[in-house]
Every structure is written in structure tokens, then in C-alpha cells.
Tab-separated table of C-alpha atoms in Angstrom:
chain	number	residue	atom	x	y	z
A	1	UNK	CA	0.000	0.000	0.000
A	2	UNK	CA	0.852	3.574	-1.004
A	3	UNK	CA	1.411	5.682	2.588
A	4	UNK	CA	2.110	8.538	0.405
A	5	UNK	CA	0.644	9.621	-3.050
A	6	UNK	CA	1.435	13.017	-4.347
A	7	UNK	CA	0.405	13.671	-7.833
A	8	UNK	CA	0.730	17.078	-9.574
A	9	UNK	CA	1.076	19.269	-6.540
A	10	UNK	CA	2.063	22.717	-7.564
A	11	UNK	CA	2.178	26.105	-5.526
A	12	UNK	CA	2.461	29.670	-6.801
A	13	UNK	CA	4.802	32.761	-5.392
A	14	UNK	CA	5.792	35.568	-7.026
A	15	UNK	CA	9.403	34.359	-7.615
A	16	UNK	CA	9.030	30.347	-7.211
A	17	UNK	CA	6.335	27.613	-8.524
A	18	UNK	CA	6.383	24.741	-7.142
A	19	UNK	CA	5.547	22.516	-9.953
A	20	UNK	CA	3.743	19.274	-10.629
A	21	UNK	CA	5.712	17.071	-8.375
A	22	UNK	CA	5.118	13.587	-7.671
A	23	UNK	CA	5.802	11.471	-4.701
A	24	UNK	CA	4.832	7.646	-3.937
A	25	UNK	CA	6.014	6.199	-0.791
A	26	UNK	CA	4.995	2.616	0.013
A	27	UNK	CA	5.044	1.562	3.400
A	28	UNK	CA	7.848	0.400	4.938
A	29	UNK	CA	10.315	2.486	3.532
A	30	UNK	CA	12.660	5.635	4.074
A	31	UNK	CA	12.533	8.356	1.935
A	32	UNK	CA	15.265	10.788	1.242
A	33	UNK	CA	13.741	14.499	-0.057
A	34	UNK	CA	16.886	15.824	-1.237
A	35	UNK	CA	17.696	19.862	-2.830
A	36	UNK	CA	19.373	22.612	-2.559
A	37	UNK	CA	17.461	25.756	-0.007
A	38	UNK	CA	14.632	26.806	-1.833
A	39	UNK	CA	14.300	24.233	-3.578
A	40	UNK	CA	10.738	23.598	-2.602
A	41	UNK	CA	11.675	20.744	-0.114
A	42	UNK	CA	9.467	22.422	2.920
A	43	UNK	CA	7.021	23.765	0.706
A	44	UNK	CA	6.110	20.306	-0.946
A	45	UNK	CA	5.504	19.318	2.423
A	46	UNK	CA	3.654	22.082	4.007
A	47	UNK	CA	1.175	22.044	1.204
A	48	UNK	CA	1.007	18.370	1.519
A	49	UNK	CA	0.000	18.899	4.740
A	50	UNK	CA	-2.365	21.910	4.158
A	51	UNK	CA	-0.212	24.281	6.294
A	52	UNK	CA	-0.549	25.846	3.025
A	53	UNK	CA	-3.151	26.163	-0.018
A	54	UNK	CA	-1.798	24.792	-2.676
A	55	UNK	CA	-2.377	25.777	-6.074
A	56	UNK	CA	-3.367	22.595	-7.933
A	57	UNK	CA	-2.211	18.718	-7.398
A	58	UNK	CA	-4.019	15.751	-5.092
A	59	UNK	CA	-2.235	14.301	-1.918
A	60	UNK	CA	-3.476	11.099	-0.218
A	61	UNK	CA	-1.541	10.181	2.706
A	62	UNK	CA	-1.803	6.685	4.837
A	63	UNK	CA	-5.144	5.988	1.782
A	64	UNK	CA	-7.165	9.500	2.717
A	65	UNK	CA	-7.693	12.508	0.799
A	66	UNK	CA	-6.149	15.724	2.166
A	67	UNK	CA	-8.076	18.453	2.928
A	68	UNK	CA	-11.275	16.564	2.643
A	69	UNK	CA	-9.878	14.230	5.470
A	70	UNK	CA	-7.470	15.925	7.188
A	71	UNK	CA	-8.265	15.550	10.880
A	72	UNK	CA	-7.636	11.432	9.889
A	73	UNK	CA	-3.986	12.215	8.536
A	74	UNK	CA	-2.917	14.267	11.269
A	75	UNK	CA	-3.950	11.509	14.019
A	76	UNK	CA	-1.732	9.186	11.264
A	77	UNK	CA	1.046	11.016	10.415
A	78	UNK	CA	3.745	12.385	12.333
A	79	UNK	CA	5.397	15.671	11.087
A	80	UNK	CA	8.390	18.129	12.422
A	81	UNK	CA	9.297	21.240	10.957
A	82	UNK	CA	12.154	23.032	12.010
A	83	UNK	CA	11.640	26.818	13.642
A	84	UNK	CA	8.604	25.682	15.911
A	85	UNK	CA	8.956	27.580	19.260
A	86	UNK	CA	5.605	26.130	20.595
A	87	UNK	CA	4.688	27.924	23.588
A	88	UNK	CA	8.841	29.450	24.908
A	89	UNK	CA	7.635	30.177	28.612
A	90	UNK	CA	5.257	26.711	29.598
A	91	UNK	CA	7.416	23.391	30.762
A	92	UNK	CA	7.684	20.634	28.579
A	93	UNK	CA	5.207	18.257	30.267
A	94	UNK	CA	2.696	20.889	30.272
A	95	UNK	CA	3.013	21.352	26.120
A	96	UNK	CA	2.733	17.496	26.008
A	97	UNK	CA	-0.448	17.437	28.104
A	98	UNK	CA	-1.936	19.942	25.859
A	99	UNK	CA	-0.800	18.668	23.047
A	100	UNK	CA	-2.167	15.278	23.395
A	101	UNK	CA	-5.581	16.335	23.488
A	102	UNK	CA	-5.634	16.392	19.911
A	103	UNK	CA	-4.172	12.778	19.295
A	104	UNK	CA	-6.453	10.057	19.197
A	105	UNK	CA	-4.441	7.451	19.919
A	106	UNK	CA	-1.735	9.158	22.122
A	107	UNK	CA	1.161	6.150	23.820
A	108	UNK	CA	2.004	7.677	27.071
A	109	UNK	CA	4.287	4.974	27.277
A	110	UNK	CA	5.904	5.435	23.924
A	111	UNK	CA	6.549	9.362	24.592
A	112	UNK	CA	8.268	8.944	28.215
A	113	UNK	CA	10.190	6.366	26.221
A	114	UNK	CA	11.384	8.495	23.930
A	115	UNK	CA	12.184	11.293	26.949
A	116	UNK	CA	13.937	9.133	28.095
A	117	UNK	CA	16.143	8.266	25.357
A	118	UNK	CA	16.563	11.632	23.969
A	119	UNK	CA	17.187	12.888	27.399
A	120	UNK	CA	14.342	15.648	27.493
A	121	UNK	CA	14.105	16.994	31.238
A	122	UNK	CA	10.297	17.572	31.143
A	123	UNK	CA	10.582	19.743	34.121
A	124	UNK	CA	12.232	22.387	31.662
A	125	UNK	CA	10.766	25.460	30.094
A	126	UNK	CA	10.630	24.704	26.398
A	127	UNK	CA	12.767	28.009	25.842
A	128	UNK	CA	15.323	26.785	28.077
A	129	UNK	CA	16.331	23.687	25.606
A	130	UNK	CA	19.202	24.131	22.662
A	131	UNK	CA	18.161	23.984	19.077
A	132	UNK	CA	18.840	19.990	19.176
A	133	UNK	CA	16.510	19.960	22.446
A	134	UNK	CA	13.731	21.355	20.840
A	135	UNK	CA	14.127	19.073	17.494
A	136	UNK	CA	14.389	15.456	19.773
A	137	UNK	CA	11.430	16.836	21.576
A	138	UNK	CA	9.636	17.705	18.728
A	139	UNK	CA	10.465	14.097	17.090
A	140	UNK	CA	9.107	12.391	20.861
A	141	UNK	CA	5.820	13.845	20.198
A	142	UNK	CA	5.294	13.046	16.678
A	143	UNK	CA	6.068	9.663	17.329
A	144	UNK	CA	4.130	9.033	20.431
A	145	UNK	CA	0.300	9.221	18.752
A	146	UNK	CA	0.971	5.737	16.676
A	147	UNK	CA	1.735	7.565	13.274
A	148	UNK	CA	1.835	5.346	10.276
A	149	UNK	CA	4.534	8.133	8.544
A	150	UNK	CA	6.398	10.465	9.586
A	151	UNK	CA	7.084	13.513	7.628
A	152	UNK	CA	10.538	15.246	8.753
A	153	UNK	CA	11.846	18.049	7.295
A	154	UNK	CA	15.971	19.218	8.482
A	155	UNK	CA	15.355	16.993	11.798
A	156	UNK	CA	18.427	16.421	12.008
A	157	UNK	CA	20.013	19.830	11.706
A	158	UNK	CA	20.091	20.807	15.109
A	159	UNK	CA	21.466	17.488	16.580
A	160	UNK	CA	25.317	16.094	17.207
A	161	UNK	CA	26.330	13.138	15.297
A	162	UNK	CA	25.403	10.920	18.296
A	163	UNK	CA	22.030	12.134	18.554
A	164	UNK	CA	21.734	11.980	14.578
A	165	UNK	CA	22.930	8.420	14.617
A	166	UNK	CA	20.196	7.495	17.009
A	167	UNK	CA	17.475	9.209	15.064
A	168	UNK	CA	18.521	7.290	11.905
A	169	UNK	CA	18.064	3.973	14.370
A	170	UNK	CA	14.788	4.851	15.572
A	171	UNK	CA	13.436	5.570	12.287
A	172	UNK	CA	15.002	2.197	11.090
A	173	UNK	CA	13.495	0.643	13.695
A	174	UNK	CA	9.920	2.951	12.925
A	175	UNK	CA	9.745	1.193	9.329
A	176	UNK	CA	11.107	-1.995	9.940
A	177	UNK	CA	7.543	-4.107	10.549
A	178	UNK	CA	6.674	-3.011	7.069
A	179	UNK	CA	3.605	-0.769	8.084
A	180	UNK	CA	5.255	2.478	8.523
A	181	UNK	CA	7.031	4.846	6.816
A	182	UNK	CA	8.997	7.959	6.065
A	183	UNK	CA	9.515	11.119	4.371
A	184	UNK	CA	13.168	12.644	5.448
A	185	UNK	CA	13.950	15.694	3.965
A	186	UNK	CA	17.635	16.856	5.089
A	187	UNK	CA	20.782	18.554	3.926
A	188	UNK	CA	22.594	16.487	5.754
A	189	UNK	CA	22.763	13.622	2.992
A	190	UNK	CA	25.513	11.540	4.940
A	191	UNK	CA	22.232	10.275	7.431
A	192	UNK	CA	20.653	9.150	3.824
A	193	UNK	CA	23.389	7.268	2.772
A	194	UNK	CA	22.869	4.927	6.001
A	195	UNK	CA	19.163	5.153	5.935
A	196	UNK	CA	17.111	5.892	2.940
A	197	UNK	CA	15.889	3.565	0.450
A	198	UNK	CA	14.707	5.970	-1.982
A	199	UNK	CA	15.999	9.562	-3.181
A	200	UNK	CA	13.269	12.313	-4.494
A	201	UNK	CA	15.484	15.170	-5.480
A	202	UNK	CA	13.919	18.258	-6.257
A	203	UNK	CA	15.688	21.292	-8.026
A	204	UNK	CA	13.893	24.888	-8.958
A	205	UNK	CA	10.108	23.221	-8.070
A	206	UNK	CA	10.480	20.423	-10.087
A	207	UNK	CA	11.315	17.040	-9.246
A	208	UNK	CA	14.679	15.635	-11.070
A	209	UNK	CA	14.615	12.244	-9.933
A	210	UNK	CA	12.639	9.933	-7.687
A	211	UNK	CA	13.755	6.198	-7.565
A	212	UNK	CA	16.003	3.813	-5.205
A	213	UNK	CA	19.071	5.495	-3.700
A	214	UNK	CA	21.482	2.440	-5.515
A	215	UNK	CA	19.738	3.208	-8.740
A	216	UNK	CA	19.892	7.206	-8.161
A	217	UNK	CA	23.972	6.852	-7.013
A	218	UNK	CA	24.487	4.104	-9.974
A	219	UNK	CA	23.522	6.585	-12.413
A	220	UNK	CA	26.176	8.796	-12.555
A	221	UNK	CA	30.182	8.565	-12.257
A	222	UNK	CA	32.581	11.293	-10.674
A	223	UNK	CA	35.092	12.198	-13.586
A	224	UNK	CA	38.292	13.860	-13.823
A	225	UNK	CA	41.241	14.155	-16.432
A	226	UNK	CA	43.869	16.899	-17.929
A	227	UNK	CA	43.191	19.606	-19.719
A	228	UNK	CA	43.905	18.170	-23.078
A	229	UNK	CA	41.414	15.406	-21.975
A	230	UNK	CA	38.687	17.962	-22.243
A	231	UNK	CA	37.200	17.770	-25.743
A	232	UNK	CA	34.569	19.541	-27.213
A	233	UNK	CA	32.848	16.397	-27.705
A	234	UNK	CA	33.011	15.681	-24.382
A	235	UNK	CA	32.632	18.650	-22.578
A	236	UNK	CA	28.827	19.457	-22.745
A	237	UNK	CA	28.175	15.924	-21.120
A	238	UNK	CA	30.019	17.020	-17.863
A	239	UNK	CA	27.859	18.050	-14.935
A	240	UNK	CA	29.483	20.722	-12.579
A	241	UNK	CA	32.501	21.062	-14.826
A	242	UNK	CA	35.115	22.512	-12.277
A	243	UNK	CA	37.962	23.573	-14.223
A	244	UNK	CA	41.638	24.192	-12.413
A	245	UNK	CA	45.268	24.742	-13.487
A	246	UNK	CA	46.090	20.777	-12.976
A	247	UNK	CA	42.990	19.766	-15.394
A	248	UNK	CA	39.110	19.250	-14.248
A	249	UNK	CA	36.858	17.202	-12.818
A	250	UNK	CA	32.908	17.066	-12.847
A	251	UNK	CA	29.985	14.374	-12.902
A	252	UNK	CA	28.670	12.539	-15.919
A	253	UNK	CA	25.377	10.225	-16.680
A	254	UNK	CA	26.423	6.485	-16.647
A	255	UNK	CA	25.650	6.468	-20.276
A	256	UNK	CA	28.247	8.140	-21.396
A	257	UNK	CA	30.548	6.579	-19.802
A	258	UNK	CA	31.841	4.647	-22.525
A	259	UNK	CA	33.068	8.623	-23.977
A	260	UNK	CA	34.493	9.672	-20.737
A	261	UNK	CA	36.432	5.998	-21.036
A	262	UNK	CA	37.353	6.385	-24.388
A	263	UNK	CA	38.950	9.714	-23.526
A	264	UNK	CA	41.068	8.413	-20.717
A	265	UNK	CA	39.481	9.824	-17.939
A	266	UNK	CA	39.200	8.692	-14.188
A	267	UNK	CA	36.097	7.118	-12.542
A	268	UNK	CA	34.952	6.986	-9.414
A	269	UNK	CA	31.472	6.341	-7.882
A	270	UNK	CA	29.636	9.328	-6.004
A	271	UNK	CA	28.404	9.684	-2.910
A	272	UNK	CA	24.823	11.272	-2.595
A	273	UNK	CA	26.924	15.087	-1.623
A	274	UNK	CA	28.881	14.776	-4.489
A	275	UNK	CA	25.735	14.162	-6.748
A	276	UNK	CA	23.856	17.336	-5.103
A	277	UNK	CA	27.603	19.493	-5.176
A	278	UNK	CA	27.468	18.464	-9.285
A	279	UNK	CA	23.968	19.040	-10.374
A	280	UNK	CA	24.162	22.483	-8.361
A	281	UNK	CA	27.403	23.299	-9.525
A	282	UNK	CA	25.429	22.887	-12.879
């Protein structure tokens, strides 16, 4: 079953669209949301989450129609956004007791479980945590109402890489029965490479690639050569050409590798940074 179905969503600012994009998820997978800022990473999302009108597109999320079932999705899905301040001066457990009001089926259990392992001191005013603080206690309570998906976007910005490498294990261990899943959208594309199963990239409002991260890495090569290497032939098939005084180096499709071969260049496989550094570059 489809958790996630996004088909044709588009939004409309003065100086960005947001434009036709499509995103499946099935359950029981990790999704990587990958793109440069403004992109239109947060404001796929917020639109898919009618935080904001869109401007054309359907979104169905965990098999119901957003907006016409929206209270549904929200008692099913999980979401963090980065810049919430929720209420700076009230303790943490206070928040929480408000804020599970709205869940249906809030886990008590689950969320001091989560405190606990995120070390959240609920005594604390929520203006009193750091900027990784406020992100682990944002992630406790969107995974403590028994969300099928979880949409995150930067939640890992904020953290340490200790903290970051036990988010990526609790969302392993989120999607690992097969029933749940998630949408991960992050700069930070180091926690993909140990987590995601699929890459969406999206560049200028439109999406470039969606597909398995092995089949998104596998289709391009890192290049490099001399200067004399560098033929007009081959030149225009170069992504992120970066030219220097001891020769070049760049990114090309897998396809024309047998050209890049031919011409005596260097090979080397890319990691998901290099591929965003490249098409960028571009």
C-alpha cells in the first residue's frame, strides 16, 4: 500500500512555482527528499499537509484525501518542521499534556520512552532547551500518537552526530515491521546514505529524480582528467565542470561513460553530496 501519493502538486509565489511534483512512498520504507534551499523541499511538504493552499495537485496520505480528510492524517502522520517555538515560557510536560488532546491514539508509554532516550528533562521550560533539544522533543511527540509516517523536514540539523545516529536507528526501527514509513527531507545527505531507500530530489520546483538510492547513485560517475582530456565532444556531457590549473573534474550520466572511457578519464562512484555538489554546480 501507497502511505504517500502526491500527484501534480504545484504552488504559486511571485518568484518560485512549485511545480507538478510527484511522490509515492509505500510503506515500509525511508525516503530521502533531497535539494538545494529553496528548492521547494518544505514547501512540498507544508502544502502536503495543508499548512498551506496549494495551487493545484491531489495528496493522499496513509489511503485519505487531504483536505477533505485531514483531521484522519494528522492523528496518522507524524510531522516536524524546524523553527517551531511552541509555547517558549510553559514546561515541557505541560506542552505534552496539551498537546495530546488532539491525538487520538496518544502512547504515554511510547513518549516517556522516547524522553527518556533523547534525554528531554520535562521539568524544563521549552525556551530553556538548545536547538537539538527542541528538534528530539519535537520528534518524541510526533512519534508518540501511533503515526503510520512520519514527515521530517531538516530533523536532524540541530542534533550532534550521536544524537543523529540514534534518530537514523529509531526511524530504522519505525519502518522496519513493514507498516510504517517515512519522508526525510535533510541537507545532511551523509544520514541518507545509512538510511534511505529511496531519493526524491527536487531542483527549482520540479522534481529531477525519484527512484532507489542504488539506482539514483548508480547513475552517474565522478570524472576527472587533464586539460587536453577535455574535448569539445566531451565537454557538454560534464555536470558541474570545475575547471583548475592541474585539469578538471565534474559528474557525468552512466551512459556516457563509454566517452568519458574512451577519452582516458578517471572514474569513481559518487556519494549522494557529491551528486547534489554536481547538479548544483550545474
Amino acid at each position: 500500500m501507497n502511505l504517500i501519493e502526491i500527484r501534480g502538486l504545484c504552488k504559486n509565489f511571485d518568484k518560485f512555482k512549485l511545480q507538478n511534483v510527484d511522490i509515492t512512498l509505500e510503506e515500509g520504507f525511508i525516503m530521502g527528499f533531497i535539494g538545494k534551499n529553496g528548492a521547494g523541499k518544505s514547501t512540498t511538504l507544508k502544502t502536503s499537509l495543508n499548512l498551506m493552499n496549494n495551487d493545484g495537485g491531489t495528496v493522499k496520505l496513509c489511503g485519505y484525501s487531504m483536505p477533505e480528510e485531514e483531521i484522519e492524517i494528522k492523528n496518522q502522520v507524524g510531522y516536524v518542521f524546524g523553527g517551531v517555538d511552541f509555547y517558549p515560557e510553559h514546561k515541557i510536560k505541560v506542552i505534552t499534556d496539551l498537546t495530546k488532546e488532539f491525538y487520538r491514539d496518544w502512547d504515554e508509554k511510547r513518549y516517556n520512552e522516547l524522553c527518556e532516550r533523547f534525554e528531554i528533562d520535562q521539568s524544563k521550560k521549552f525556551k530553556q532547551l538548545s536547538a537539538g533539544m527542541k528538534v528530539k522533543y519535537s520528534l518524541a511527540v510526533a512519534m508518540s500518537h501511533n503515526a503510520r509516517v512520519l514527515i521530517l523536514d531538516e530533523p536532524t540539523s540541530g542534533l550532534d552526530p550521536a544524537a543523529r545516529d540514534d534518530l537514523i536507528c529509531i526511524l530504522q526501527e519505525f519502518v522496519e515491521d513493514g507498516k510504517h514509513s517515512v519522508l526525510f527531507s535533510t541537507h545532511i545527505t551523509s544520514d541518507l546514505e545509512k538510511c534511505a531507500d529511496y531519493i526524491t530530489y527536487i531542483k527549482e520546483g520540479k522534481i529531477l529524480a525519484s527512484m532507489d538510492k542504488d539506482s539514483f547513485k548508480n547513475s552517474y560517475l565522478l570524472v576527472s582528467g587533464k586539460k587536453d582530456q577535455l574535448t569539445p565532444d566531451l565537454e557538454p556531457k560534464i555536470i558541474g565542470l570545475h575547471a583548475h590549473q592541474l585539469g578538471f573534474d565534474g559528474m557525468i550520466h552512466v551512459q556516457d561513460k563509454d566517452a568519458a572511457k574512451k577519452a582516458g578519464l578517471e572514474f569513481s562512484e559518487p556519494l549522494l553530496e557529491d551528486i547534489m555538489i554536481h547538479i548544483e554546480r550545474r
